[in-house]
CSV table of C-alpha atoms in Angstrom, one decimal:
chain,number,residue,atom,x,y,z
A,1,GLY,CA,-54.0,-71.7,-21.0
A,2,GLU,CA,-51.9,-72.9,-19.3
A,3,ASP,CA,-52.9,-74.9,-15.9
A,4,VAL,CA,-51.1,-75.8,-12.4
A,5,GLU,CA,-52.5,-78.1,-10.2
A,6,GLN,CA,-52.0,-78.9,-6.9
A,7,SER,CA,-53.0,-80.9,-3.4
A,8,LEU,CA,-54.7,-79.2,-0.9
A,9,PHE,CA,-54.0,-79.7,2.2
A,10,LEU,CA,-50.9,-82.3,3.1
A,11,SER,CA,-50.5,-82.4,7.6
A,12,VAL,CA,-47.4,-84.5,8.7
A,13,ARG,CA,-45.5,-84.7,12.1
A,14,GLU,CA,-42.4,-83.6,13.2
A,15,GLY,CA,-39.4,-85.0,12.1
A,16,ASP,CA,-41.0,-86.7,9.3
A,17,SER,CA,-40.5,-85.4,5.1
A,18,SER,CA,-42.9,-83.6,3.5
A,19,VAL,CA,-43.6,-83.9,-0.4
A,20,ILE,CA,-45.9,-81.7,-2.1
A,21,ASN,CA,-46.4,-82.4,-5.9
A,22,CYS,CA,-47.6,-80.8,-8.8
A,23,THR,CA,-48.6,-81.5,-11.8
A,24,TYR,CA,-48.9,-78.6,-14.8
A,25,THR,CA,-50.1,-78.4,-18.1
A,26,ASP,CA,-47.9,-75.9,-20.3
A,27,SER,CA,-45.3,-78.2,-22.3
A,28,SER,CA,-43.0,-75.2,-23.1
A,29,SER,CA,-42.3,-73.9,-19.2
A,30,THR,CA,-39.2,-72.5,-18.5
A,31,TYR,CA,-39.2,-73.0,-14.5
A,32,LEU,CA,-40.5,-74.0,-12.0
A,33,TYR,CA,-41.1,-72.4,-9.0
A,34,TRP,CA,-42.0,-73.1,-4.9
A,35,TYR,CA,-42.9,-70.6,-2.9
A,36,LYS,CA,-43.7,-69.7,1.1
A,37,GLN,CA,-46.7,-68.4,1.9
A,38,GLU,CA,-47.4,-67.4,5.8
A,39,PRO,CA,-50.8,-65.9,7.7
A,40,GLY,CA,-50.4,-62.4,6.4
A,41,ALA,CA,-47.0,-62.8,4.6
A,42,GLY,CA,-46.3,-62.3,1.1
A,43,LEU,CA,-44.0,-64.7,-0.9
A,44,GLN,CA,-41.1,-66.3,-0.4
A,45,LEU,CA,-39.2,-68.0,-3.1
A,46,LEU,CA,-37.6,-70.8,-2.0
A,47,THR,CA,-36.5,-72.6,-4.7
A,48,TYR,CA,-36.6,-72.7,-8.1
A,49,ILE,CA,-36.1,-75.0,-10.9
A,50,PHE,CA,-34.7,-74.7,-15.3
A,51,SER,CA,-37.0,-77.0,-16.9
A,52,ASN,CA,-33.3,-78.9,-18.7
A,53,MET,CA,-32.8,-80.2,-15.2
A,54,ASP,CA,-34.4,-83.5,-13.6
A,55,MET,CA,-33.1,-82.4,-10.0
A,56,LYS,CA,-31.9,-79.8,-7.5
A,57,GLN,CA,-31.6,-79.4,-3.9
A,58,ASP,CA,-30.7,-76.8,-1.0
A,59,GLN,CA,-30.5,-78.4,2.7
A,60,ARG,CA,-33.7,-79.8,3.6
A,61,LEU,CA,-35.8,-78.7,0.0
A,62,THR,CA,-35.5,-81.5,-3.2
A,63,VAL,CA,-37.5,-81.1,-6.0
A,64,LEU,CA,-37.9,-83.0,-8.6
A,65,LEU,CA,-38.6,-82.7,-11.9
A,66,ASN,CA,-40.6,-85.4,-14.7
A,67,LYS,CA,-40.5,-82.8,-17.5
A,68,LYS,CA,-42.4,-86.2,-19.6
A,69,ASP,CA,-44.5,-86.3,-17.1
A,70,LYS,CA,-45.0,-82.7,-16.2
A,71,HIS,CA,-44.7,-82.8,-12.9
A,72,LEU,CA,-43.1,-81.3,-9.8
A,73,SER,CA,-42.2,-81.9,-6.5
A,74,LEU,CA,-40.6,-80.8,-3.9
A,75,ARG,CA,-39.8,-82.8,-0.6
A,76,ILE,CA,-38.4,-80.7,2.7
A,77,ALA,CA,-36.8,-82.9,4.8
A,78,ASP,CA,-36.7,-83.6,8.7
A,79,THR,CA,-40.0,-81.3,8.6
A,80,GLN,CA,-40.8,-78.3,11.6
A,81,THR,CA,-43.6,-76.3,13.3
A,82,GLY,CA,-41.9,-74.3,11.7
A,83,ASP,CA,-42.3,-75.4,8.3
A,84,SER,CA,-46.9,-75.1,8.6
A,85,ALA,CA,-47.4,-72.1,5.5
A,86,ILE,CA,-49.3,-72.8,2.0
A,87,TYR,CA,-46.5,-74.1,-1.0
A,88,PHE,CA,-47.5,-72.6,-4.0
A,89,CYS,CA,-46.0,-74.0,-6.9
A,90,ALA,CA,-45.3,-72.0,-10.0
A,91,GLU,CA,-44.1,-71.6,-13.8
A,92,ARG,CA,-42.7,-70.0,-16.5
A,93,SER,CA,-43.0,-70.7,-19.8
A,94,ASP,CA,-40.2,-68.1,-21.2
A,95,SER,CA,-36.5,-66.7,-20.7
A,96,GLY,CA,-38.3,-64.2,-17.5
A,97,TYR,CA,-40.3,-61.7,-19.5
A,98,SER,CA,-44.1,-63.0,-18.6
A,99,THR,CA,-45.5,-63.5,-15.4
A,100,LEU,CA,-46.1,-66.4,-12.9
A,101,THR,CA,-48.9,-68.9,-13.7
A,102,PHE,CA,-49.7,-70.2,-9.4
A,103,GLY,CA,-51.2,-73.7,-8.8
A,104,LYS,CA,-54.2,-73.2,-5.6
A,105,GLY,CA,-51.5,-73.9,-3.0
A,106,THR,CA,-50.7,-76.9,-1.1
A,107,MET,CA,-51.5,-76.2,3.1
A,108,LEU,CA,-48.7,-78.3,5.0
A,109,LEU,CA,-49.2,-78.5,9.0
A,110,VAL,CA,-46.5,-79.4,11.1
A,111,SER,CA,-47.5,-81.5,14.1
A,112,PRO,CA,-45.7,-81.8,16.8
B,1,GLY,CA,-32.9,-62.1,-2.8
B,2,ALA,CA,-33.8,-58.8,-4.7
B,3,VAL,CA,-35.1,-56.9,-1.6
B,4,VAL,CA,-38.7,-55.3,-2.4
B,5,SER,CA,-41.5,-53.2,0.0
B,6,GLN,CA,-44.4,-52.4,-0.1
B,7,HIS,CA,-46.2,-49.5,1.8
B,8,PRO,CA,-48.5,-50.1,3.6
B,9,SER,CA,-48.8,-53.5,4.8
B,10,ARG,CA,-51.8,-52.3,6.0
B,11,VAL,CA,-55.0,-50.4,5.9
B,12,ILE,CA,-57.5,-49.6,6.3
B,13,CYS,CA,-60.6,-47.5,4.5
B,14,LYS,CA,-64.4,-46.8,4.1
B,15,SER,CA,-65.9,-47.1,1.0
B,16,GLY,CA,-65.5,-44.6,-1.6
B,17,THR,CA,-61.7,-43.6,-0.9
B,18,SER,CA,-59.2,-43.8,-3.1
B,19,VAL,CA,-55.7,-45.8,-1.4
B,20,LYS,CA,-52.1,-45.7,-3.1
B,21,ILE,CA,-50.1,-48.7,-2.6
B,22,GLU,CA,-46.6,-48.1,-2.8
B,23,CYS,CA,-44.0,-50.8,-4.8
B,24,ARG,CA,-40.4,-50.5,-4.4
B,25,SER,CA,-37.6,-53.2,-5.5
B,26,LEU,CA,-34.5,-51.6,-3.9
B,27,ASP,CA,-31.3,-53.0,-4.9
B,28,PHE,CA,-31.9,-54.1,-8.6
B,29,GLN,CA,-34.3,-51.6,-11.3
B,30,ALA,CA,-37.4,-52.8,-12.6
B,31,THR,CA,-38.9,-53.3,-15.9
B,32,THR,CA,-41.6,-55.1,-15.4
B,33,MET,CA,-43.3,-55.2,-12.0
B,34,PHE,CA,-46.5,-57.4,-12.2
B,35,TRP,CA,-49.5,-56.7,-9.2
B,36,TYR,CA,-51.1,-59.7,-7.9
B,37,ARG,CA,-54.4,-59.7,-5.8
B,38,GLN,CA,-55.5,-62.4,-3.2
B,39,PHE,CA,-58.4,-63.0,-1.9
B,40,PRO,CA,-59.0,-65.5,1.2
B,41,LYS,CA,-57.4,-69.0,0.7
B,42,GLN,CA,-56.4,-68.0,-2.8
B,43,SER,CA,-54.4,-68.1,-4.7
B,44,LEU,CA,-52.5,-64.8,-6.5
B,45,MET,CA,-54.4,-63.1,-9.1
B,46,LEU,CA,-52.8,-61.1,-12.0
B,47,MET,CA,-54.4,-57.9,-11.9
B,48,ALA,CA,-51.8,-56.3,-14.2
B,49,THR,CA,-48.3,-55.7,-15.8
B,50,SER,CA,-46.6,-52.8,-15.9
B,51,ASN,CA,-43.3,-51.4,-17.8
B,52,GLU,CA,-41.5,-48.3,-16.7
B,53,GLY,CA,-42.3,-45.3,-18.3
B,54,SER,CA,-45.5,-46.8,-20.3
B,55,LYS,CA,-49.1,-47.8,-20.1
B,56,ALA,CA,-50.2,-50.8,-17.2
B,57,THR,CA,-51.4,-53.5,-20.0
B,58,TYR,CA,-55.2,-55.0,-17.9
B,59,GLU,CA,-55.7,-58.3,-17.3
B,60,GLN,CA,-59.5,-59.5,-18.4
B,61,GLY,CA,-62.3,-58.3,-15.9
B,62,VAL,CA,-59.6,-56.0,-14.3
B,63,GLU,CA,-60.6,-52.2,-14.9
B,64,LYS,CA,-58.0,-49.5,-15.3
B,65,ASP,CA,-59.4,-46.9,-14.3
B,66,LYS,CA,-60.1,-48.4,-10.6
B,67,PHE,CA,-56.5,-49.7,-10.7
B,68,LEU,CA,-54.3,-47.1,-11.3
B,69,ILE,CA,-51.4,-48.5,-12.3
B,70,ASN,CA,-48.0,-45.9,-12.1
B,71,HIS,CA,-44.5,-47.0,-13.0
B,72,ALA,CA,-42.5,-43.6,-13.6
B,73,SER,CA,-38.8,-44.8,-12.4
B,74,LEU,CA,-37.2,-47.9,-12.2
B,75,THR,CA,-36.9,-48.1,-8.0
B,76,LEU,CA,-41.3,-47.3,-7.9
B,77,SER,CA,-44.8,-48.5,-9.1
B,78,THR,CA,-47.1,-47.7,-6.8
B,79,LEU,CA,-51.2,-49.0,-7.0
B,80,THR,CA,-54.0,-46.4,-6.4
B,81,VAL,CA,-57.8,-48.0,-5.8
B,82,THR,CA,-60.8,-45.2,-6.6
B,83,SER,CA,-63.3,-45.5,-4.9
B,84,ALA,CA,-62.5,-48.4,-3.2
B,85,HIS,CA,-65.6,-50.8,-2.0
B,86,PRO,CA,-65.8,-53.6,0.0
B,87,GLU,CA,-65.8,-56.3,-2.5
B,88,ASP,CA,-61.7,-54.7,-3.2
B,89,SER,CA,-60.7,-55.9,-0.5
B,90,SER,CA,-57.9,-58.4,-0.9
B,91,PHE,CA,-54.6,-58.7,-0.6
B,92,TYR,CA,-52.4,-56.6,-2.8
B,93,ILE,CA,-48.5,-58.0,-4.2
B,94,CYS,CA,-46.2,-56.4,-7.1
B,95,SER,CA,-43.9,-58.3,-7.8
B,96,PRO,CA,-40.5,-56.5,-9.3
B,97,ASN,CA,-38.6,-58.0,-12.7
B,98,ASN,CA,-36.1,-57.2,-15.0
B,99,ALA,CA,-35.6,-60.4,-16.9
B,100,LYS,CA,-31.8,-60.5,-16.0
B,101,GLY,CA,-32.0,-63.0,-12.6
B,102,ALA,CA,-31.5,-66.1,-14.6
B,103,GLY,CA,-35.2,-67.2,-13.5
B,104,GLU,CA,-35.4,-65.9,-10.1
B,105,GLN,CA,-39.0,-64.3,-9.4
B,106,PHE,CA,-39.3,-61.9,-5.8
B,107,PHE,CA,-42.0,-61.4,-4.7
B,108,GLY,CA,-43.8,-57.8,-2.0
B,109,PRO,CA,-44.1,-58.6,1.5
B,110,GLY,CA,-48.3,-57.8,0.1
B,111,THR,CA,-50.8,-55.0,1.3
B,112,ARG,CA,-54.0,-55.7,3.2
B,113,LEU,CA,-57.0,-53.4,1.6
B,114,THR,CA,-60.0,-53.7,3.6
B,115,VAL,CA,-63.1,-51.5,2.6
B,116,LEU,CA,-65.8,-51.0,5.4
């Protein structure tokens, strides 16, 4: 079945850039997602990218997709302490009817 | 983005009781509802998928008689945990879908269930 892998932990200093990486195995992935989860809260959709795109930028967030290597990354510029959370990568392999397959999440810790 | 609510946000119950969790999609019609469970420090695990007006499809290892799902309308789905036990303590999250959002997939705020 599909598999999504992420590193478990990332620590950065406030003001630096953070890069969270994700790899997936499903070559038919159509959409790839990044979600943020703060303690005790649900999942907040940060951004998503369609598989025919290489890059998507939204304010401080930049998503890069290397479809050949099945590698997705999320770059957060000027990381703030409020960005500390767990970040989940997810993929969907059709036009929108199926569920998402999630990675295990990357805990981002931003220190002052 | 879509507005999704869940009620209650937190519930504590005694072992053996049943708990109903409501999920509402407030601004679009959810033809499909995904129900997930998340244990501490783990990722989301899909429990079941329900389509409005029909029976839910459960993932392997999820007991359909224990986790009753009702999806009677396009804006409301419910998950009832019957005869809850401590091992059912978890964070339950719903995610409505109508396959019209050009890829967007939103999630409810979650319900924290603690069974004593």
